[in-house]
Tab-separated table of C-alpha atoms (C1' of nucleotides) and ligand atoms in Angstrom:
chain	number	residue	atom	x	y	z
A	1	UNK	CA	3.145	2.614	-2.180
A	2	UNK	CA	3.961	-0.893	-1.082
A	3	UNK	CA	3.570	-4.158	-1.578
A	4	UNK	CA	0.923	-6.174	1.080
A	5	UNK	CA	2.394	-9.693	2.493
A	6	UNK	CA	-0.496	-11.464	1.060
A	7	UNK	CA	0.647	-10.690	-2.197
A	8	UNK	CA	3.853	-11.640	-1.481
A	9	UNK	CA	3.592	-14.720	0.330
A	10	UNK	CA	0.741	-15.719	-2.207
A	11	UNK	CA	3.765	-15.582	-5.429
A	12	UNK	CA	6.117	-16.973	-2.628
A	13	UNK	CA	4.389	-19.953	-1.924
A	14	UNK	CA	3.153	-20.535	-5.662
A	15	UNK	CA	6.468	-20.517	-6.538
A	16	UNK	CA	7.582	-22.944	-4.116
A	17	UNK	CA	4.773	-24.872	-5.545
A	18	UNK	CA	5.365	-25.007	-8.848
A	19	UNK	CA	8.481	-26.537	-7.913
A	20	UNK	CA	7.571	-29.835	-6.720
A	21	UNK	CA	4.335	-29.415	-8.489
A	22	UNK	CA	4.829	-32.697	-11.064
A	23	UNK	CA	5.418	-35.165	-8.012
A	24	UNK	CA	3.165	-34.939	-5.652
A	25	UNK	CA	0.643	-32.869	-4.265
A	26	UNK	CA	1.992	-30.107	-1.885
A	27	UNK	CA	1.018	-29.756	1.445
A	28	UNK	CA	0.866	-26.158	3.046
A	29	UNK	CA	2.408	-27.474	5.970
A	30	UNK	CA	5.803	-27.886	4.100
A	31	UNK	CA	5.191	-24.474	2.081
A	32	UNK	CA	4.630	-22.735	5.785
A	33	UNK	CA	7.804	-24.347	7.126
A	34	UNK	CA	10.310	-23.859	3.912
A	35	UNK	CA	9.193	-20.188	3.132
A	36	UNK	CA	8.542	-19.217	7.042
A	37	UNK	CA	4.814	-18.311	6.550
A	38	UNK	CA	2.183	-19.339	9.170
A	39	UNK	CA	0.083	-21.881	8.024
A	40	UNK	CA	-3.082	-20.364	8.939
A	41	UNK	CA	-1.849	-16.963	6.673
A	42	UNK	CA	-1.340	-19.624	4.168
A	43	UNK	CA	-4.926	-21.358	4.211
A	44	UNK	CA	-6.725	-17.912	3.624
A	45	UNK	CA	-4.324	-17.625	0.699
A	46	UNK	CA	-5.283	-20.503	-0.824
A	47	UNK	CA	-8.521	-20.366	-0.206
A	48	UNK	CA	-9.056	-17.579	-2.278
A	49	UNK	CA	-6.040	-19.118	-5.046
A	50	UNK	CA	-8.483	-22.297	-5.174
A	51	UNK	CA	-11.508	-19.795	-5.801
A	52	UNK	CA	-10.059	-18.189	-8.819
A	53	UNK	CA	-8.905	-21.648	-10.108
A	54	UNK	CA	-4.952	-21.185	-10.011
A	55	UNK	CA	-4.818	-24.292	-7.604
A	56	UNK	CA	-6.587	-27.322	-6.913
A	57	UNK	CA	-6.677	-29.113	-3.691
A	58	UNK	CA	-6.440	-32.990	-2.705
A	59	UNK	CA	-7.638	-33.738	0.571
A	60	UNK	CA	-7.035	-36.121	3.021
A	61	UNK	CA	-3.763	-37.532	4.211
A	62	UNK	CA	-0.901	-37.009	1.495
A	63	UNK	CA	-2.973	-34.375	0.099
A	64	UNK	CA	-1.702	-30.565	-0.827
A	65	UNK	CA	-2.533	-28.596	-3.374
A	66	UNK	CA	-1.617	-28.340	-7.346
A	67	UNK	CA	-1.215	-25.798	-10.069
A	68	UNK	CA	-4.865	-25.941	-11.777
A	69	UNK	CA	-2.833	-24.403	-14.883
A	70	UNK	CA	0.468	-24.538	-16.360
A	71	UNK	CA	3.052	-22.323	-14.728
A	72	UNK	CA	3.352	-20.669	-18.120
A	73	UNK	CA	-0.099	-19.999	-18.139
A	74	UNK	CA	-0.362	-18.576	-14.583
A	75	UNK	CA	0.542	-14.879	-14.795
A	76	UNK	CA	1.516	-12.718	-11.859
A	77	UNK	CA	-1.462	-10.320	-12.748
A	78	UNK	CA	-3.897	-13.779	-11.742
A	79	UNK	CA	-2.394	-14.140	-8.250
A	80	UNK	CA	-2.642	-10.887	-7.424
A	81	UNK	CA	-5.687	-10.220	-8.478
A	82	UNK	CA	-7.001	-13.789	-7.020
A	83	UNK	CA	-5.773	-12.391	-3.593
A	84	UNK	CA	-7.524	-8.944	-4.179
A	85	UNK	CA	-3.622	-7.317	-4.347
A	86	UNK	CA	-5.110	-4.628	-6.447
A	87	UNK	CA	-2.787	-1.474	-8.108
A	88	UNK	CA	-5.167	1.222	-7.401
A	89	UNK	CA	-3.183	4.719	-7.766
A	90	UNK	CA	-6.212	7.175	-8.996
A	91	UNK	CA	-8.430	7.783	-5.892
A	92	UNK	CA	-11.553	8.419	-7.931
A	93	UNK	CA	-13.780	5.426	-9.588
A	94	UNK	CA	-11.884	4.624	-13.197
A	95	UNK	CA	-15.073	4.586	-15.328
A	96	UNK	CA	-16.997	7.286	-13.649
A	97	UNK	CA	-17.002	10.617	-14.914
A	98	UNK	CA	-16.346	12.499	-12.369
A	99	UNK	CA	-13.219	13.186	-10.187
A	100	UNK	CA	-11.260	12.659	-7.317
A	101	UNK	CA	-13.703	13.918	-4.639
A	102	UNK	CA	-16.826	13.491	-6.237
A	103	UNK	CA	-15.874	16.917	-8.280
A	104	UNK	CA	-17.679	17.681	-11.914
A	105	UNK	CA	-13.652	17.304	-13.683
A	106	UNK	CA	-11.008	15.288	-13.505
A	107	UNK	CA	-7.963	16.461	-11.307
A	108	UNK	CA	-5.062	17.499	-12.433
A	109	UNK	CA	-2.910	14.326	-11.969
A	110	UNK	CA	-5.859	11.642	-13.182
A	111	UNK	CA	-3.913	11.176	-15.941
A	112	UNK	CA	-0.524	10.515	-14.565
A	113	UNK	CA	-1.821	7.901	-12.178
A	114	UNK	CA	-3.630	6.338	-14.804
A	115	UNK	CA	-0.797	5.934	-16.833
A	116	UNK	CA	1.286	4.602	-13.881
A	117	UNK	CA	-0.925	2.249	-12.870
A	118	UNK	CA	-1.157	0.462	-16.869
A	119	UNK	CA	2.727	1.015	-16.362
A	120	UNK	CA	2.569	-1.470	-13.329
A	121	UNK	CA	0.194	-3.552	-14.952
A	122	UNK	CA	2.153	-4.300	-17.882
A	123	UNK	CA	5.008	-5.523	-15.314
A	124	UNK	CA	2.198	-8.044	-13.653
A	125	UNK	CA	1.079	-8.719	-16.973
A	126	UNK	CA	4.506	-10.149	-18.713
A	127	UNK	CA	5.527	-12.064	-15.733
A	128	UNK	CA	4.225	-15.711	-15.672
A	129	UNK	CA	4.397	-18.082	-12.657
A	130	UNK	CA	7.026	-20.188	-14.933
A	131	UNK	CA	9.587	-17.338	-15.618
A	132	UNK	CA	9.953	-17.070	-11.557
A	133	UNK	CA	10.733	-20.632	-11.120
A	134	UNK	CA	13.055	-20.787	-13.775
A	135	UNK	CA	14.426	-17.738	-12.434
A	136	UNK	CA	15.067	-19.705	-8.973
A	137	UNK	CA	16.164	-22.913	-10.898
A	138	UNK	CA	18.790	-21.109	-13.503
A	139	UNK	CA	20.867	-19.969	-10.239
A	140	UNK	CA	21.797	-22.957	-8.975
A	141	UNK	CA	23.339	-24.289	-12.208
B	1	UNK	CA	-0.405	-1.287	-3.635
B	2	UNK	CA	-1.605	1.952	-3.652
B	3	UNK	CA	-0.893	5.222	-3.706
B	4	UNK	CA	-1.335	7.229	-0.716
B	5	UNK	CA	-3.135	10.677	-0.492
B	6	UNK	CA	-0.117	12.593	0.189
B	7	UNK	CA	1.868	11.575	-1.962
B	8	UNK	CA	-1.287	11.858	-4.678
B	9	UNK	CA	-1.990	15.513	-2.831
B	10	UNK	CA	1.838	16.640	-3.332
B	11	UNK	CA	1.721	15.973	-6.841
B	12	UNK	CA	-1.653	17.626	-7.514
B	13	UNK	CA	-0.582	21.088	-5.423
B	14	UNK	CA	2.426	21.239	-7.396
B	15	UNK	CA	1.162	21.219	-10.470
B	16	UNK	CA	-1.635	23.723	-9.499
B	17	UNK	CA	1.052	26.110	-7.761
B	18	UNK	CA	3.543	25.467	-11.434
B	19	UNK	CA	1.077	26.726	-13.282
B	20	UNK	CA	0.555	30.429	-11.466
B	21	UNK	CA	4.389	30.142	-10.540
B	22	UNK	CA	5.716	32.554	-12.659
B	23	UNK	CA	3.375	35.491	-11.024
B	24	UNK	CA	3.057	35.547	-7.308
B	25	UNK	CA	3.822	33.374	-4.617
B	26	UNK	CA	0.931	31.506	-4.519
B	27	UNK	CA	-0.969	30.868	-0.974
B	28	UNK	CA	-2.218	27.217	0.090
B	29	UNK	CA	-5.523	28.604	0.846
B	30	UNK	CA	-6.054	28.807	-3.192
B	31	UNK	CA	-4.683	25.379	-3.744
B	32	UNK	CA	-6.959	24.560	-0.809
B	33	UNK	CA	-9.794	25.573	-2.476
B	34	UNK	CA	-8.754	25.034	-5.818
B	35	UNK	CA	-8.005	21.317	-5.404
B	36	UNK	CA	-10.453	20.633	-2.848
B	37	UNK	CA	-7.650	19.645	-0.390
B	38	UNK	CA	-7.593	20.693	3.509
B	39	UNK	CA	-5.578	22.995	4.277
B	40	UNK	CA	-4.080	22.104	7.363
B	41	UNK	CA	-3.091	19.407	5.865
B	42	UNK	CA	-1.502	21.339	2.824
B	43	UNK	CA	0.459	22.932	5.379
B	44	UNK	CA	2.282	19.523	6.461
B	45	UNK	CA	3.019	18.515	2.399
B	46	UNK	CA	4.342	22.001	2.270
B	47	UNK	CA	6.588	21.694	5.082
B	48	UNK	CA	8.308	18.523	3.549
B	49	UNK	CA	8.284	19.889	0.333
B	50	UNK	CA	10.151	23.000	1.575
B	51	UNK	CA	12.912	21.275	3.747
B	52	UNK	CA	13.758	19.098	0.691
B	53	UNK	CA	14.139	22.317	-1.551
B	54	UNK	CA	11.594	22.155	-3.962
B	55	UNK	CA	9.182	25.278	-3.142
B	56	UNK	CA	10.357	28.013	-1.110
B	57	UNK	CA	8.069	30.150	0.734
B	58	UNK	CA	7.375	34.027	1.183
B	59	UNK	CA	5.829	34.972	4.572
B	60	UNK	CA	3.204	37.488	5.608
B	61	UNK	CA	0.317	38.674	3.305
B	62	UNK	CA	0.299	38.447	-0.059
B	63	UNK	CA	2.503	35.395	0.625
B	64	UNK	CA	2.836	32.035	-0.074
B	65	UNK	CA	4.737	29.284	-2.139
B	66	UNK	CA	7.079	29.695	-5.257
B	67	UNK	CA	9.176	26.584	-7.132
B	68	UNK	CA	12.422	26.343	-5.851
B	69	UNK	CA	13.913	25.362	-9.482
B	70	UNK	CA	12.077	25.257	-12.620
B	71	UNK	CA	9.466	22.785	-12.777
B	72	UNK	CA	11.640	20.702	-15.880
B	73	UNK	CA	13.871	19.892	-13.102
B	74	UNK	CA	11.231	18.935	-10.613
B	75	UNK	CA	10.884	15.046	-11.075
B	76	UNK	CA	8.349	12.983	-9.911
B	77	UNK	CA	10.852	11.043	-8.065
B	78	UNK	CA	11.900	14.129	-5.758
B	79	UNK	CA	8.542	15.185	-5.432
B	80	UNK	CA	7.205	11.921	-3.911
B	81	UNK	CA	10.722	11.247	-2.367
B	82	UNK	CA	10.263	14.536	-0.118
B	83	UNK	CA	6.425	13.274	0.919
B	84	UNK	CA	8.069	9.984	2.101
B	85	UNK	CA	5.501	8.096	-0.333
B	86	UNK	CA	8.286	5.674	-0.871
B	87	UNK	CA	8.130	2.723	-3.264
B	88	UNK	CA	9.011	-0.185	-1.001
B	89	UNK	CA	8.096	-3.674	-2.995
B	90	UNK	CA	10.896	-5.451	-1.341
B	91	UNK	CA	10.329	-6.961	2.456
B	92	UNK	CA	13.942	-7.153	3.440
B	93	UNK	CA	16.478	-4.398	3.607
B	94	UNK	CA	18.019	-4.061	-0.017
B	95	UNK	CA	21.674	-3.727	1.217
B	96	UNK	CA	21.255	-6.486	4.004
B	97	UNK	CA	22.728	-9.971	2.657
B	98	UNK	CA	20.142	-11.690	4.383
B	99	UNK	CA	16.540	-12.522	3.714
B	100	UNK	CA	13.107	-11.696	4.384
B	101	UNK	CA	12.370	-12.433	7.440
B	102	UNK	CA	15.879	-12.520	9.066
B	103	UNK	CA	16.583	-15.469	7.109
B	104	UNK	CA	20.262	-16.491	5.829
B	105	UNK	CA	19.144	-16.488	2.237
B	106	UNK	CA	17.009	-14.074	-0.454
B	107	UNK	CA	13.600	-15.373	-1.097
B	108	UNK	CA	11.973	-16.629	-3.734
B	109	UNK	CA	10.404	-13.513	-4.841
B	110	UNK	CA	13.009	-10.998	-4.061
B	111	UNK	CA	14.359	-10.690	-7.688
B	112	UNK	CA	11.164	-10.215	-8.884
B	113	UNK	CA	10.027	-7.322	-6.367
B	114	UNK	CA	13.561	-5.516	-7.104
B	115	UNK	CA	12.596	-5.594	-10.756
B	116	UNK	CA	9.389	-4.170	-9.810
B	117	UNK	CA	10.675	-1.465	-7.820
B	118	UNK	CA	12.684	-0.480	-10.022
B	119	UNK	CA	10.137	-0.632	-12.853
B	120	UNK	CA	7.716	1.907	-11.022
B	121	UNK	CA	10.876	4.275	-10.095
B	122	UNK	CA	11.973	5.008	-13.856
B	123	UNK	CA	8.695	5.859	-14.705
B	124	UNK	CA	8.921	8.825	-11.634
B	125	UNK	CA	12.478	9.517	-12.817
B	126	UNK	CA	11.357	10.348	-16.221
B	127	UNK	CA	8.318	12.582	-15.460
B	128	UNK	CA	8.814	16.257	-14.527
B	129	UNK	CA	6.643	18.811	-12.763
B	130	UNK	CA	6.579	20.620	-16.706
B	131	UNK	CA	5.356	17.524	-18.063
B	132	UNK	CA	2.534	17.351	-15.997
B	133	UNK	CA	1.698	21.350	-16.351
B	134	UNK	CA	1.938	20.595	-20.141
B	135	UNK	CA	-0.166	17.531	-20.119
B	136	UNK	CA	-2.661	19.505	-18.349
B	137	UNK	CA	-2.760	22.952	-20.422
B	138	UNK	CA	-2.922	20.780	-23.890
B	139	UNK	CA	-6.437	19.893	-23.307
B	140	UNK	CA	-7.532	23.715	-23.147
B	141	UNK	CA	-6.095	24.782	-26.219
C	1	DT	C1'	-11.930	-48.905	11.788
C	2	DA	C1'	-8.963	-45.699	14.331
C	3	DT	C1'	-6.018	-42.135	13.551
C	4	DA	C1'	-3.239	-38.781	11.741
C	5	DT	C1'	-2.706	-35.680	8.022
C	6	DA	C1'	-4.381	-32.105	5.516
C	7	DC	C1'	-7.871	-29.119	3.624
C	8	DT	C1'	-12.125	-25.685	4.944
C	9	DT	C1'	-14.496	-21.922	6.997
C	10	DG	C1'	-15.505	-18.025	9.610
C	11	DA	C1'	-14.808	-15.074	13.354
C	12	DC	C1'	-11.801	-12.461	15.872
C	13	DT	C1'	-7.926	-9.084	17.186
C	14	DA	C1'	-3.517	-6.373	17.969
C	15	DA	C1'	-0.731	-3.381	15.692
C	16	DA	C1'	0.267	-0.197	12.279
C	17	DT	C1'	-0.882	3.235	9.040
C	18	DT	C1'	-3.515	6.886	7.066
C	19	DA	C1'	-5.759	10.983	6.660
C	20	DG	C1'	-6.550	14.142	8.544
C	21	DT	C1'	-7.824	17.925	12.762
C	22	DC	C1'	-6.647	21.260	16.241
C	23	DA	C1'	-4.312	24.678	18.855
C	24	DG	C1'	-1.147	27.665	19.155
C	25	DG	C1'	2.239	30.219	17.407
C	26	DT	C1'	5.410	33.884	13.988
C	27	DT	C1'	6.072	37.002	10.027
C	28	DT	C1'	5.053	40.887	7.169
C	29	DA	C1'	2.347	43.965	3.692
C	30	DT	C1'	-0.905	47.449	4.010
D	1	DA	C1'	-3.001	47.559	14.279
D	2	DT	C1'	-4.646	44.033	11.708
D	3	DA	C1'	-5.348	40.512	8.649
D	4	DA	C1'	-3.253	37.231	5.597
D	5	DA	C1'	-0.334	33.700	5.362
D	6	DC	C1'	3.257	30.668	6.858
D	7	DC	C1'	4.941	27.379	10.811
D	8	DT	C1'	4.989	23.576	14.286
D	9	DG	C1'	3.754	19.839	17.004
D	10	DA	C1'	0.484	17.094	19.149
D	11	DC	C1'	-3.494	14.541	18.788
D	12	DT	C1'	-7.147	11.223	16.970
D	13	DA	C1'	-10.719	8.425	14.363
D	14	DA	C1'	-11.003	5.301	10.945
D	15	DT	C1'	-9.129	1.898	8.186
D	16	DT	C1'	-6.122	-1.681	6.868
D	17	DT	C1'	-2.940	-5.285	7.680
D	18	DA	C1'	-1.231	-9.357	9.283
D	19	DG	C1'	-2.155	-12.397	11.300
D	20	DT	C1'	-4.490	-15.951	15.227
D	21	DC	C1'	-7.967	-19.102	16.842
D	22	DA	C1'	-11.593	-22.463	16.923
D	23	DA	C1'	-14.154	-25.871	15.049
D	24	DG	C1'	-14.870	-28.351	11.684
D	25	DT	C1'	-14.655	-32.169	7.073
D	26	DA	C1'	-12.268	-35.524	4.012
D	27	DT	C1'	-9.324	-39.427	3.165
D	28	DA	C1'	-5.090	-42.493	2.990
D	29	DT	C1'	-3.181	-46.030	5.518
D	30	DA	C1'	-1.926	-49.041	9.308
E	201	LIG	S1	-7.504	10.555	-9.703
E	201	LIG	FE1	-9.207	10.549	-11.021
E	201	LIG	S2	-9.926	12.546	-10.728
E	201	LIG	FE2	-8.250	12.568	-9.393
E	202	LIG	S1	12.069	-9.676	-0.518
E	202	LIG	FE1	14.197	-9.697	-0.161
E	202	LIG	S2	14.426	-11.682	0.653
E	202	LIG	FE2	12.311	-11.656	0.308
DNA sequence: TATATACTTGACTAAATTAGTCAGGTTTAT
DNA sequence: ATAAACCTGACTAATTTAGTCAAGTATATA
């Protein structure tokens, strides 16, 4: 069970957005060199950010990106799900009815997994893109 | 993020052999069939499971697998922990004071993907093997 | 208007991981 | 003796991940 480095380099470098986001717009270039992510990484990521409407881009010289939304309004369950970072912990299909291996039943441990993966979701859900910046801002008071 | 099919196999074998424990030793050609899962590949899960104490086997016919403890003291944790389906949300080495990628620093994120990680461990700390036996005999009654 | 900066798109690939299979054992009840 | 069942280690095909690479287009500004 872990964690893909597009989804975390897509919440790394929104983060680092959101930062400087009421200035100016933000160019990937400086995103790539402050967090250490390769740029190209970085324009598939926000390629598919810009799709779902969590950023908009300015092009041309000075351009970048910006938050499409408020940070508050940007919740961790967006970005990963703009990036196709998806919690997927039962192996069969959610809504069909039958189970794991195409069987007639459920298995034995549907039920568990579907319970974990709301349990994740609720994390994703309650987090927005704000809380993490302020949570970067509060520790350098 | 998702779960692999060990770890989702380990689970769903233990619950099957729980619920027969108290008989016989149970073989992994029943779970095989049972739970539609191959059984050389049983065989591996079964070897973890038994170096990390949690089923202990009987050899020869009319062999095959008993609980080590009862299954209330079986947690999810230990069960999962012994598959090495580890939760790993965090890029850098916890204990290491630097960052993710050998930088001098924590990341942006790294807060946020300890909270996680430990989010998705309590919920395996708090579920036992009997829970999941229980959850799964309820729906016969 | 030339140029440099920055976004845009799509194809490609090396490395790692997963999900098993396969072959050859050993042990023990009957 | 034999069959059931555990035991071990090596091997592999398929998939996924984590990028790279190439060839653009758009625009501010000198
Ligand atoms: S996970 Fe849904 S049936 Fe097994
Ligand atoms: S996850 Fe620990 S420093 Fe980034």
């Amino acid at each position: 069970m872990k964690l893909t480095s597009k989804g975390r380099y897509a919440v790394m470098a929104l983060v680092d957005l959101a930062r400087f986001n009421n200035l100016n717009p933000v160019s990937l270039r400086d995103i790539s060199l402050r967090q250490g992510i390769s740029l190209d990484y970085l324009e598939q990521i926000f390629s598919k950010l810009r799709k779902k409407e969590i950023v908009q881009s300015v092009r041309g010289t000075q351009g970048g990106y910006v938050l499409s939304k408020k940070a508050k309004e940007i919740k961790l369950t967006n970005i990963l799900d703009a990036v196709d970072e998806k919690v997927k912990t039962l192996q069969c299909k959610k809504e069909s009815k039958k189970g794991c291996n195409g069987r007639s039943t459920k298995c034995l441990t549907h039920n568990l997994w579907d319970e974990l993966e709301n349990h994740i979701n609720n994390f994703f859900e309650k987090k927005s893109l704000d809380d993490l910046v302020k949570d970067n801002t509060e520790k350098r008071v």
